[in-house]
GROMACS .gro file of C-alpha atoms in nm:
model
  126
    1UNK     CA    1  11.768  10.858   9.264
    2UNK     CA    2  11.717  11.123   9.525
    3UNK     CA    3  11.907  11.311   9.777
    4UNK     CA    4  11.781  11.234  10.101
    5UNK     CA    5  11.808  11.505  10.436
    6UNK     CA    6  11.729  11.361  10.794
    7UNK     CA    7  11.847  11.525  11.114
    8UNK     CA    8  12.209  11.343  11.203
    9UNK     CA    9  12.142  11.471  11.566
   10UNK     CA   10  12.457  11.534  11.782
   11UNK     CA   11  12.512  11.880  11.655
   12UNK     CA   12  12.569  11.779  11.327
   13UNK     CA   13  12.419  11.948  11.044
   14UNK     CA   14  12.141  11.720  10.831
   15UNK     CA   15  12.272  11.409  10.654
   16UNK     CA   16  12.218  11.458  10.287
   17UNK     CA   17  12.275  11.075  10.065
   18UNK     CA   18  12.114  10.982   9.757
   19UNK     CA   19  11.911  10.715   9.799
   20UNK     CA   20  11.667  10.525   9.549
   21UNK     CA   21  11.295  10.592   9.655
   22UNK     CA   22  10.995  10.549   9.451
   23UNK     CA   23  10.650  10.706   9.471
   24UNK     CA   24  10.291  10.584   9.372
   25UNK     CA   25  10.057  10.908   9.307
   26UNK     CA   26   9.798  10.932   9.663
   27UNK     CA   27  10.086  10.661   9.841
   28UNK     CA   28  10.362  10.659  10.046
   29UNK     CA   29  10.714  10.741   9.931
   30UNK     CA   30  10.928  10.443   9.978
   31UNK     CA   31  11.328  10.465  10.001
   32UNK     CA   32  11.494  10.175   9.983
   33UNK     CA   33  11.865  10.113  10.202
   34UNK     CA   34  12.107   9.842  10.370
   35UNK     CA   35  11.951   9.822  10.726
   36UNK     CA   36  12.196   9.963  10.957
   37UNK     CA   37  12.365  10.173  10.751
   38UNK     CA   38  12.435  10.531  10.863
   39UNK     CA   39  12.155  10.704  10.702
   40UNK     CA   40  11.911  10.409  10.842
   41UNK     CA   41  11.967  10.534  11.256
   42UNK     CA   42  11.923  10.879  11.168
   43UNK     CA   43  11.591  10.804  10.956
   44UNK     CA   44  11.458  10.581  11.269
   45UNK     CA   45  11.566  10.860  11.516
   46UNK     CA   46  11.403  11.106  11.356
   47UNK     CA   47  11.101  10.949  11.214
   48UNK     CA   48  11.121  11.210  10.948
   49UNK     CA   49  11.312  11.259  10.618
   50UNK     CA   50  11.293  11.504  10.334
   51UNK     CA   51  11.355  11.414   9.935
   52UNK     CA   52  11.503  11.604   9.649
   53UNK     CA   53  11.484  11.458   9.274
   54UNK     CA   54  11.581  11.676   9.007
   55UNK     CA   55  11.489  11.642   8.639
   56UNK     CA   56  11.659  11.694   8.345
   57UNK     CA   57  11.500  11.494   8.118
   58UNK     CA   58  11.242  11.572   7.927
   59UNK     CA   59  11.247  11.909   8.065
   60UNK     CA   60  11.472  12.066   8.357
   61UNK     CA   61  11.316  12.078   8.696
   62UNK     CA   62  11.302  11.960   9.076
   63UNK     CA   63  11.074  11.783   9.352
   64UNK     CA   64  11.100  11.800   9.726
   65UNK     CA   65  10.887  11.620   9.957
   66UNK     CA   66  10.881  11.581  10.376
   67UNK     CA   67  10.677  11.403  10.588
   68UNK     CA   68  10.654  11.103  10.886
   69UNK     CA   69  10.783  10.756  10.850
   70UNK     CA   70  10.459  10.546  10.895
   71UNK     CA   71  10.612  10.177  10.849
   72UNK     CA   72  10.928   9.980  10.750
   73UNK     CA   73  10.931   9.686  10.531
   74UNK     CA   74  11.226   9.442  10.474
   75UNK     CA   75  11.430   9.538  10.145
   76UNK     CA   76  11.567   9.277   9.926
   77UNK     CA   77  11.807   9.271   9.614
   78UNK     CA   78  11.515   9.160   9.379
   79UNK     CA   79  11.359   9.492   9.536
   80UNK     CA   80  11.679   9.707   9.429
   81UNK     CA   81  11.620   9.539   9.062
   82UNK     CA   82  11.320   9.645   9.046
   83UNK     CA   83  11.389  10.014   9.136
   84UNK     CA   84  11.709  10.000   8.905
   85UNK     CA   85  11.525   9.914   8.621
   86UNK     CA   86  11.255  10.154   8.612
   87UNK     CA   87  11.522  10.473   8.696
   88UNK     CA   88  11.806  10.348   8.492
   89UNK     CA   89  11.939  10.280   8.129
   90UNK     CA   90  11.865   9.920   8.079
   91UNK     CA   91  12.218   9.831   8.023
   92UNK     CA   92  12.341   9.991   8.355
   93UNK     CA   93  12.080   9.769   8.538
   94UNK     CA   94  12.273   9.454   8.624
   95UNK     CA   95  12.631   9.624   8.651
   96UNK     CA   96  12.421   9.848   8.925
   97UNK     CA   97  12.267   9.550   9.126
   98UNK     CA   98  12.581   9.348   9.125
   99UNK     CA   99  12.799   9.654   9.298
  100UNK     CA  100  12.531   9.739   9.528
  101UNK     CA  101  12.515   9.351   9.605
  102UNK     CA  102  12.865   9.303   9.672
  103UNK     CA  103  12.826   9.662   9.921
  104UNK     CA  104  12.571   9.507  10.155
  105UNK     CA  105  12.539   9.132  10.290
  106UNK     CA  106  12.316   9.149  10.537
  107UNK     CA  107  11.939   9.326  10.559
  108UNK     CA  108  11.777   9.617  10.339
  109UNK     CA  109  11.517   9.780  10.501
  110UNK     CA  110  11.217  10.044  10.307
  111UNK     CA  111  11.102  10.295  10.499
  112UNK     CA  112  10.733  10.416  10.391
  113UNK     CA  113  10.711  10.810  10.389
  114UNK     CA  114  10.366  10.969  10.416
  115UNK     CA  115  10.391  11.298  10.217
  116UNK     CA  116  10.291  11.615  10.450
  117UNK     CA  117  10.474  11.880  10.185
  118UNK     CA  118  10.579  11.941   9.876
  119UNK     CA  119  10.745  12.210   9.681
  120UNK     CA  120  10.799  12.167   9.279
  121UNK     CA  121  10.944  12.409   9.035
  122UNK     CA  122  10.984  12.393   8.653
  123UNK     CA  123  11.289  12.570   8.537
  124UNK     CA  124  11.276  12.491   8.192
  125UNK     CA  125  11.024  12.790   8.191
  126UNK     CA  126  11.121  13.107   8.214
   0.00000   0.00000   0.00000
């Protein structure tokens, strides 16, 4: 999972949400959400969004990323699956898809992030 900021607009200050993403080295980042929801308007808006994942496994550390959204793609619980299994404990996979299947009904949506910056740091070095 990831913390995602985008620009609520209105005067508010950023909307920060984990979200599940994913990330093929020299692709797109991809974050998958319920269409609609109220990170999804602010992401459109914008057309921008930044990541944060943080490490602490195998060694402590952190990941940020910005750039444009370039596409959308339609979402699906067999999707979600997918990105369960490869971020969580196998046992926690199918308690995670059923909540998040009984949160949304209707549409998931991806939206396809192409990477203009990124920042890293290892802090399990001193």
């Amino acid at each position: 999972m990831a913390a995602l900021a985008v620009d609520a607009g209105d005067g508010h200050g950023p909307l920060v949400v984990p979200v599940w993403c994913w990330y093929e080295p020299g692709g797109d980042v991809r974050v998958l959400t319920d269409a609609g929801c109220r990170k999804a308007l602010p992401i459109e808006r914008a057309g921008r969004f930044s990541l944060m994942v943080e490490c602490t496994v195998p060694r402590v550390g952190c990941v940020s990323v910005e750039g444009l959204v370039v596409c959308t793609s339609p979402g699906s619980i067999e999707l979600f699956r997918d990105v369960a299994a490869h971020c969580l404990a196998p046992e926690l996979v199918d308690r995670c898809v059923e909540i998040a299947a009984a949160r949304c009904s209707g549409e998931r949506v991806v939206f396809h992030m192409r990477p203009e910056g990124w920042l890293s740091r290892d802090l399990s070095e001193p």
